[in-house]
XYZ file of C-alpha atoms in Angstrom:
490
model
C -31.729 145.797 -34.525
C -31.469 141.948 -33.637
C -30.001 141.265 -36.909
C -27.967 144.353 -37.297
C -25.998 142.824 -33.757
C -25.684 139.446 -35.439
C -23.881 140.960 -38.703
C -21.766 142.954 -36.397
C -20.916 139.952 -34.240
C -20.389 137.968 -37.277
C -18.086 140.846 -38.588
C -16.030 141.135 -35.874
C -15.449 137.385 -35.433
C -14.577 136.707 -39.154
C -12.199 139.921 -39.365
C -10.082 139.987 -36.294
C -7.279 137.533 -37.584
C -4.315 138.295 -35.583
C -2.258 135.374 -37.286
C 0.382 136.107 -39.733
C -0.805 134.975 -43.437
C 0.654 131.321 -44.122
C 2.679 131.975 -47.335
C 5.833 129.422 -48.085
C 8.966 131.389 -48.261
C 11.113 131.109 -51.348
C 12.382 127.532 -52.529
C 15.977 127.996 -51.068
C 17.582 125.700 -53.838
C 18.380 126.030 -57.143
C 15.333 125.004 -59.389
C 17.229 121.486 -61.104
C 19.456 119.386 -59.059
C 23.583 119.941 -59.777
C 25.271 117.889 -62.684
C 21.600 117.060 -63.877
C 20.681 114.085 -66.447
C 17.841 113.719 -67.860
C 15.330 111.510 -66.575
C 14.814 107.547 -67.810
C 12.285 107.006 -70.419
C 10.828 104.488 -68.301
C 11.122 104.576 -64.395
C 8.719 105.014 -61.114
C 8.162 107.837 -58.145
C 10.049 106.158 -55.280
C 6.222 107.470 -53.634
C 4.707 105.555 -55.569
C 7.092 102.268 -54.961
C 6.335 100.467 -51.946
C 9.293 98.789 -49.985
C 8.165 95.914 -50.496
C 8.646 96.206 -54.016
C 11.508 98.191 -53.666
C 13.470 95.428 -51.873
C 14.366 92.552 -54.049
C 15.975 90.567 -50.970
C 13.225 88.184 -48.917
C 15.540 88.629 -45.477
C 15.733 92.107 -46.029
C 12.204 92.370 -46.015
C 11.636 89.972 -43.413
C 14.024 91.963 -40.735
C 12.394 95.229 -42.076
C 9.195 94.191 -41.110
C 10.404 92.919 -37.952
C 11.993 96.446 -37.017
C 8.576 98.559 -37.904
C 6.886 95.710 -35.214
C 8.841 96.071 -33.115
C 11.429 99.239 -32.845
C 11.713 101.080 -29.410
C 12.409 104.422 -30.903
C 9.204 103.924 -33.155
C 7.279 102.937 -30.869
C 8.032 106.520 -28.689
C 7.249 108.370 -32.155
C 3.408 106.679 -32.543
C 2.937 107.299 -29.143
C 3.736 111.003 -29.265
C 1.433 111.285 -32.360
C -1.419 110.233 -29.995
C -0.598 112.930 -27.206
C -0.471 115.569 -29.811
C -3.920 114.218 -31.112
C -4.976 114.409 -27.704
C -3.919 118.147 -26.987
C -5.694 119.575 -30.926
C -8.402 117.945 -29.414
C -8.167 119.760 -25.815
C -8.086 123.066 -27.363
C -10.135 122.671 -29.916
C -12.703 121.709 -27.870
C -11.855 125.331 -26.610
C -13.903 126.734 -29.648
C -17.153 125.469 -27.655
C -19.362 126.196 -24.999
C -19.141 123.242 -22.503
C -23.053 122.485 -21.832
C -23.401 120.164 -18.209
C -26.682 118.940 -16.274
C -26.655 119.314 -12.443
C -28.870 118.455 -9.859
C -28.981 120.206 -6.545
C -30.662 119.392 -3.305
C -29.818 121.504 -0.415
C -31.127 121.283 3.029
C -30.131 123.091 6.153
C -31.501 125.197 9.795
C -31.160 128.787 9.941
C -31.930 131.061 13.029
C -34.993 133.531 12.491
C -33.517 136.304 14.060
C -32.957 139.574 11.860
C -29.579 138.149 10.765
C -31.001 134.820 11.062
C -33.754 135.726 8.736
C -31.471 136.907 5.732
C -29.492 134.096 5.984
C -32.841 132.031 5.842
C -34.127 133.359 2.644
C -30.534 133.379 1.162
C -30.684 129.398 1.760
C -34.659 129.551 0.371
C -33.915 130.379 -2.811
C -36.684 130.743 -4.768
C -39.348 130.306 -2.263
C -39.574 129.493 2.024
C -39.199 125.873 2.916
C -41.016 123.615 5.391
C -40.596 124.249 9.257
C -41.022 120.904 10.648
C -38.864 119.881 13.094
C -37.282 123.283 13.395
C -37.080 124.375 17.449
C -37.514 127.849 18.879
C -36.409 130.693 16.981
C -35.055 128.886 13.914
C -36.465 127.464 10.692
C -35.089 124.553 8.477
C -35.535 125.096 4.946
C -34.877 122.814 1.685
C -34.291 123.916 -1.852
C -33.859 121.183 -5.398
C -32.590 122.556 -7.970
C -32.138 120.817 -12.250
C -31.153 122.310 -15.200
C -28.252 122.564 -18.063
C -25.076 125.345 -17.448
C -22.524 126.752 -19.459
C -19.302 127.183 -17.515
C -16.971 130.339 -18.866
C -17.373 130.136 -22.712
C -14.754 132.368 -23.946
C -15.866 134.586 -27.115
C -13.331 134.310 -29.665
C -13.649 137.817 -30.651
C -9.820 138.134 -31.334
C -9.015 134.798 -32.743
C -7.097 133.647 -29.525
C -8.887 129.657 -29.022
C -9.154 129.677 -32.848
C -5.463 130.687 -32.911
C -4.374 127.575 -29.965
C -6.172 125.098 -32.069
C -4.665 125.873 -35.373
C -1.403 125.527 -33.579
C -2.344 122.392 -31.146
C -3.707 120.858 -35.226
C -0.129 122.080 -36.777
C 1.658 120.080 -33.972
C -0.388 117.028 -33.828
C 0.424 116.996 -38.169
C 4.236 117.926 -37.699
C 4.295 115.129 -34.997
C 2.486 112.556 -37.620
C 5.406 113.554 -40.457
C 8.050 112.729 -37.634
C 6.799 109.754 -36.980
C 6.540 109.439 -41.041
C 10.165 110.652 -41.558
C 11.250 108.473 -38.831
C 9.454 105.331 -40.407
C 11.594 105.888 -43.654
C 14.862 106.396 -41.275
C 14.586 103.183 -39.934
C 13.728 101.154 -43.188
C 16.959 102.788 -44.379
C 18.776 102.264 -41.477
C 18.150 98.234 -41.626
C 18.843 98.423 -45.051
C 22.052 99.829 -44.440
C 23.449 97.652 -41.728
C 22.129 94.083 -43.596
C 24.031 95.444 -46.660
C 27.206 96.005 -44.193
C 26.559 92.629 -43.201
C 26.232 90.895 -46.495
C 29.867 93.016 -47.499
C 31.281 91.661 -44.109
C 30.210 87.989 -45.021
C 31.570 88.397 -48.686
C 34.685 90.272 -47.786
C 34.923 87.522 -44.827
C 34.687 85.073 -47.858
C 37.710 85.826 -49.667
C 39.670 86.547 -46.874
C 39.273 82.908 -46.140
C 39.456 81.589 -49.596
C 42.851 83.815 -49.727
C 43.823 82.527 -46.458
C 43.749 78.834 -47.547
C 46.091 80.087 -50.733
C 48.623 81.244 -48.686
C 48.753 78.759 -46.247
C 48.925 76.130 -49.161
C 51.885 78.539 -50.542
C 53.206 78.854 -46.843
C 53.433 75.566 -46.995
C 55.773 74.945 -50.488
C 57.856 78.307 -49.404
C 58.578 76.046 -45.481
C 59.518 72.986 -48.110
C 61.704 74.878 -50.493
C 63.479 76.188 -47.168
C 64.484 73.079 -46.142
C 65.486 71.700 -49.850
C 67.450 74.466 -50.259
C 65.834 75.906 -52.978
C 64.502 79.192 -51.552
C 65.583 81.387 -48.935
C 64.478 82.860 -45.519
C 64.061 85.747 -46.608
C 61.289 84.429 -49.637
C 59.670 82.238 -46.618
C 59.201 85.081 -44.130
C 57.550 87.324 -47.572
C 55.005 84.285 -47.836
C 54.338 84.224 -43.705
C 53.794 88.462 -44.088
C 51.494 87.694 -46.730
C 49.375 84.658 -44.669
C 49.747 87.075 -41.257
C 47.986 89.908 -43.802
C 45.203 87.601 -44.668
C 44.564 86.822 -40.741
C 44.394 90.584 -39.861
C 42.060 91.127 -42.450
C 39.379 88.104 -41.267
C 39.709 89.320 -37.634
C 39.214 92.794 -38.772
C 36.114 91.684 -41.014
C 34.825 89.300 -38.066
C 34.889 92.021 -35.671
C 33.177 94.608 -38.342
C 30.304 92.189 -39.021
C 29.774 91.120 -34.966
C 29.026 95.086 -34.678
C 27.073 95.516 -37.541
C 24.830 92.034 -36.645
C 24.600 93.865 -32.608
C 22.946 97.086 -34.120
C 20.971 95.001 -36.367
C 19.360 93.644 -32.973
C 18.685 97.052 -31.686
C 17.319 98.615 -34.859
C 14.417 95.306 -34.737
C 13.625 95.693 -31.131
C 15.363 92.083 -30.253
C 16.471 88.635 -31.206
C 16.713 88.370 -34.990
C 13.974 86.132 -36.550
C 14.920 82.529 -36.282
C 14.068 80.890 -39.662
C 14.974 83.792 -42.319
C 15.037 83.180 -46.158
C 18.833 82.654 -47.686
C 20.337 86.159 -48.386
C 20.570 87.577 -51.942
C 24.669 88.393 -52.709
C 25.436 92.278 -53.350
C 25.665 92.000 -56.915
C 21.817 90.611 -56.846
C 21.020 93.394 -54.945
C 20.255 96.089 -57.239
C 16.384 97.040 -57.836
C 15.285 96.791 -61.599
C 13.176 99.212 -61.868
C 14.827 102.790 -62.305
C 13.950 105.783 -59.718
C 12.984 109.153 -61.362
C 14.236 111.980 -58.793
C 11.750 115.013 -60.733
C 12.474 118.567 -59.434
C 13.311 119.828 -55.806
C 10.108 121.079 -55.601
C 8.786 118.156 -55.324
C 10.440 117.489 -52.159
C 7.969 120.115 -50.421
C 5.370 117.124 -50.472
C 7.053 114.251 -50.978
C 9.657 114.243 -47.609
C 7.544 113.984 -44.286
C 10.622 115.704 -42.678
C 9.902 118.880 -44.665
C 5.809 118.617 -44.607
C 6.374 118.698 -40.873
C 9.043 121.613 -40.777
C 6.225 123.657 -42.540
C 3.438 122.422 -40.160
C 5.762 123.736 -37.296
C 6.048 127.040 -39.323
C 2.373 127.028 -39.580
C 1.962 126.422 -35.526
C 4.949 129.204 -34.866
C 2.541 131.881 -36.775
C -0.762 130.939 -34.730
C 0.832 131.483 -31.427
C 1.921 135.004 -32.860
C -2.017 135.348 -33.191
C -2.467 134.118 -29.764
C 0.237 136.648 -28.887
C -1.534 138.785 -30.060
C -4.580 138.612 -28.747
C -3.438 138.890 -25.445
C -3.124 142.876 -25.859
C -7.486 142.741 -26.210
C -10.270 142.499 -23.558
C -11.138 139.010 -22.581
C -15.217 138.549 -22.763
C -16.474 135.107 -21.050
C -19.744 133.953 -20.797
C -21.660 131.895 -18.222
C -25.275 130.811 -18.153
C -27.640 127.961 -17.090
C -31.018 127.552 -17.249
C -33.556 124.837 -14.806
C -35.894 124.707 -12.718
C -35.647 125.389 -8.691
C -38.571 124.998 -5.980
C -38.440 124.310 -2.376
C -40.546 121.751 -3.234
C -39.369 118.028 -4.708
C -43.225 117.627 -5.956
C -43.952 119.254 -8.586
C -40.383 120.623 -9.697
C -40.232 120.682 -13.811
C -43.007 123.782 -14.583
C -43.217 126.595 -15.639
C -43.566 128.366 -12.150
C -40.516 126.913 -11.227
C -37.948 127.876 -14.404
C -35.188 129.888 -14.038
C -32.189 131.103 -15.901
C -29.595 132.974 -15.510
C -26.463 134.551 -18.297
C -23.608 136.804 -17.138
C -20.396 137.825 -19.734
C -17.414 139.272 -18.009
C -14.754 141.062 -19.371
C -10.935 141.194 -18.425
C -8.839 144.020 -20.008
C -5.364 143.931 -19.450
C -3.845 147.436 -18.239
C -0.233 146.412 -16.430
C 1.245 143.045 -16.897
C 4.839 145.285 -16.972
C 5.835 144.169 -20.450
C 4.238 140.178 -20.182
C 2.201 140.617 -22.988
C 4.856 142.164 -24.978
C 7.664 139.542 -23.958
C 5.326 136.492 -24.984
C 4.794 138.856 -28.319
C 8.424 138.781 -28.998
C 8.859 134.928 -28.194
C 6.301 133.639 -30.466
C 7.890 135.926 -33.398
C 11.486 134.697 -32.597
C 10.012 131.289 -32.824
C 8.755 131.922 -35.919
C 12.061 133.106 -37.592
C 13.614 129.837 -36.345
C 10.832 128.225 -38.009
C 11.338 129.668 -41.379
C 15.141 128.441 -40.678
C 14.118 125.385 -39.856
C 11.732 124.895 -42.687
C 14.305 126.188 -45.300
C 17.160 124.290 -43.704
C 14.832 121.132 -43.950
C 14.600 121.433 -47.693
C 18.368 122.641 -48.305
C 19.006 118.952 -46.187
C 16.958 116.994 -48.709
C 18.079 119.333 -51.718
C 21.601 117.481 -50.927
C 20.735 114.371 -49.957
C 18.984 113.856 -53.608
C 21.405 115.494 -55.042
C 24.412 113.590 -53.460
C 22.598 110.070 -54.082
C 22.043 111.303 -58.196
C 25.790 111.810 -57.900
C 26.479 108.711 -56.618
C 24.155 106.832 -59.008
C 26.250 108.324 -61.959
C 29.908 107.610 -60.579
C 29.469 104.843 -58.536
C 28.178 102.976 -61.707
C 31.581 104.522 -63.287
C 33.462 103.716 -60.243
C 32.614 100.357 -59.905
C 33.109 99.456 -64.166
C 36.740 100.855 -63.381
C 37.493 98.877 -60.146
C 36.718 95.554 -62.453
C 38.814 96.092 -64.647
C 41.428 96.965 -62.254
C 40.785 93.370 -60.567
C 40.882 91.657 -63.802
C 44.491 93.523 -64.758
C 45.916 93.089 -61.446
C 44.567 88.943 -61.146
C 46.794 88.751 -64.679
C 49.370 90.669 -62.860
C 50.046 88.065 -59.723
C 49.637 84.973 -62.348
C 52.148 86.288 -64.199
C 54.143 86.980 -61.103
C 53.493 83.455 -60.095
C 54.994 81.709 -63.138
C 57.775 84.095 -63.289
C 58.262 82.917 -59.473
C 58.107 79.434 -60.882
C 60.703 79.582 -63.867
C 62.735 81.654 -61.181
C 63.346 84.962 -63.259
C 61.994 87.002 -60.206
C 62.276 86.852 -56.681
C 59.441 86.649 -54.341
C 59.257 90.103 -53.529
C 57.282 90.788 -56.801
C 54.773 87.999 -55.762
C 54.046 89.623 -52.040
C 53.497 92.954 -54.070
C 50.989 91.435 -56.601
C 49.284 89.034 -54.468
C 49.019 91.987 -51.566
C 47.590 94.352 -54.226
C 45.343 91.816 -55.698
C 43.533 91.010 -52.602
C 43.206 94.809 -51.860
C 41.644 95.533 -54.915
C 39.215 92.673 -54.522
C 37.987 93.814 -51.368
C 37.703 97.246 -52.933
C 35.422 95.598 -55.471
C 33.023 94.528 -52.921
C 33.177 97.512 -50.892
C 32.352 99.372 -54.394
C 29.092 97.026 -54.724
C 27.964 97.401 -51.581
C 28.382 101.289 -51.774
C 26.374 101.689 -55.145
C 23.548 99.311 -53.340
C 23.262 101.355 -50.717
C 23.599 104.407 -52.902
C 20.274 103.651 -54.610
C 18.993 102.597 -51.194
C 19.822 106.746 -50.190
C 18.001 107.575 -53.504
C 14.750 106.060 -52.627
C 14.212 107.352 -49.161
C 15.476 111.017 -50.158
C 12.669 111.057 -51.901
C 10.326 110.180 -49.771
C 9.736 106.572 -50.919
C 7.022 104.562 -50.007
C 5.367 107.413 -48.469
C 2.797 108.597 -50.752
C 1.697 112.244 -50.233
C -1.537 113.990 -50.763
C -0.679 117.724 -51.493
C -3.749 118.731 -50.477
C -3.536 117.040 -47.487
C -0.537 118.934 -46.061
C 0.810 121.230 -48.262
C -1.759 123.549 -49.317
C -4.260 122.955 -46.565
């Protein structure tokens, strides 16, 4: 019969799972990534490419490390990892029976009258005390009292502690891959603004090199003037053309001062004195050559999605803890010691006692609590599902977008040399036409204003196809490397 009550027990606890079944819902993407090409013969998993290697630039690296030292906003994210660690472990401890030692020693005077008397051997205990010292019509008595208790053990019948600890372990993961996603935000955030900077300084470059040019032609146009030679109009065309070239450099100046301020934020203070030189834009670009796979792969190699599911997974163990709300509650409490009225002599056998006690709470009117908290937890888990599917449709496109922008950004940026080279023959040609006087001036402002245009396009161009495969690697999760066992299929 002892047996037969174990395999029921044991029954009963393994078969009463409330939880919904954890089953991935249907990739929400299509199964190959839009405008695909096939992948390079020889390339590397951005997992599998550490920053480090991934960054060619020794500043870049330098501020990078700086900002994972020392970032605020990073610095929140590890600490909420260890406050979700902190509550799996609260209620998982829930799965056991707390076992504590006490020690009692009680002392006190009771009347002997007939009420005097009950209360007396209430206070005994197990056995009368000692008189002395007691006056008329009282008695003083003294009880000690050692041994282990168990203080309300819940029995999990129904899966409800089981239930709050899967979901307390699916938040403390889903918390870890936030702090993971936001790790891989903020490399690519740094990256981002240092290559804004290194365009600023560039752009700020030729707008000074083209600032000297016109000056120098300012100059020849004032002389001219006054020899006759030229008109006002021709010498007012050259000062437009100078004034453009200021705008520009105060434009550029005020761009970079910006970009250099949320540089400061993004590594948690005052830049690192001594940095390395910086590498120019068109050093910039990584050798090595990123293969992008399938968008399945994104399920477990982007911490933003891992975590999405891990909320997914804690949304369907509170439905089981919903659940379970609707069943009897059983608790158990026990202890087991030794008491005597006697210090002497406490540990034996005559003096052992024990004591175990369920109880049982059965819910009959709560007036629809059990069934509101019942709906909540399965709302939640719809927005889950959204969440978890929106998740991957947000990385489907960010992959997708930077593979785009590998492709024609390469295209773009081919194009928008030639167009420099073209329109650089353009404004010399303008330039000695100027010179043997077969054109006016006005065909010199228009080259020369189109010219410098195009050459700031050039380096805006750069710095966009940089950046581009800058997207690339941390879309797909790089430098991040992901056991699937570890997350996806546990």
């Amino acid at each position: 019969m002892r047996k037969a009550a174990f395999l029921l027990l044991g029954t009963l606890l393994a078969g009463c799972q409330f939880a919904p079944e954890h089953e991935r819902p249907a990739l929400p993407t299509p199964p190959q990534y839009p405008d695909y090409q096939p992948e390079p013969v020889e390339g590397v998993v951005p997992a599998d490419l550490a920053w480090r290697a991934f960054f060619d630039d020794p500043r870049l690296r330098e501020l990078i490390e700086a900002a994972l030292a020392n970032n605020r906003d990073l610095r929140i994210a590890t600490a909420r990892i260890e406050e979700a660690r902190g509550q799996y472990r609260i209620e998982d401890a829930e799965r056991y029976p707390t076992l504590g030692l006490g020690a009692e020693a009680t002392r006190g005077r009771y009347a002997t009258g007939a009420s005097g008397a009950s209360s007396a051997g209430a206070g005994a205990g197990t056995g009368a005390g000692s008189a002395a010292g007691a006056g008329a019509g009282s008695v003083i008595t003294e009880r000690y009292f050692v041994g282990l208790t168990v203080s309300a053990f819940e029995l999990d019948f129904w899966g409800r502690v089981r239930n709050l600890s899967e979901a307390a372990l699916a938040q403390y993961l889903a918390t870890e891959q936030a702090r993971r996603a936001f790790h891989l935000s903020l490399i690519g955030d740094v990256a981002a603004t240092y290559l804004a900077i290194r365009e600023a300084d560039q752009r700020i470059e030729l707008a000074l090199e083209t600032l000297r040019t016109r000056r120098e032609t300012l100059e020849l146009a004032g002389l001219r003037l006054k020899a006759g030679v030229t008109s006002a109009l021709e010498f007012h065309q050259a000062a437009a053309l100078l004034t453009q070239a200021e705008t520009e450099l105060a434009n550029l100046r005020l761009i970079r001062a910006e970009q250099l301020n949320y540089l400061t934020v993004l590594v948690g203070g005052e830049l690192p004195e001594t940095l390395p030189p910086p590498v120019p834009l068109g050093e910039q670009l990584p050798p090595t050559r990123l293969i992008a796979g399938l968008p399945s792969d994104l399920l477990y190699l982007r911490p933003d999605i891992i975590g999405a599911e891990q909320r997914l997974r804690a949304a369907r163990a509170n439905i089981g803890v919903a659940r379970a709300a609707f069943f009897p509650q059983i608790s158990l409490t026990g202890s087991f010691g030794y008491a005597s009225t006697e210090l002497s002599g406490l540990i034996g056998s005559a003096n052992e006692t024990w004591s175990i006690g369920p109880s049982i709470t059965l819910p009959l009117f709560d007036w629809g609590r059990n069934e509101g908290n019942l709906t909540v937890a399965e709302a939640r888990e719809t927005v889950a599902i959204a969440e978890y599917e929106q998740a991957i449709q947000t990385a489907f496109r960010e992959v997708a977008d930077a593979l785009a922008g590998r492709r024609y950004l390469a295209e773009q940026l081919l194009a928008q040399r030639k167009n420099v080279a073209t329109l650089q023959h353009i404004a010399d040609l303008a330039n000695a036409r100027y010179a043997e006087g077969v054109v006016n001036y006005l065909e010199v402002l228009d080259a020369e204003r189109n010219l410098f245009d195009a050459r700031q396009t050039l380096i805006q161009t750069l710095r966009a196809q940089v950046q581009n495969l800058v997207e690339l690697y941390i879309a797909l999760g790089g430098g991040l490397p992901v056991d699937r066992n570890d997350y996806g299929d546990r």
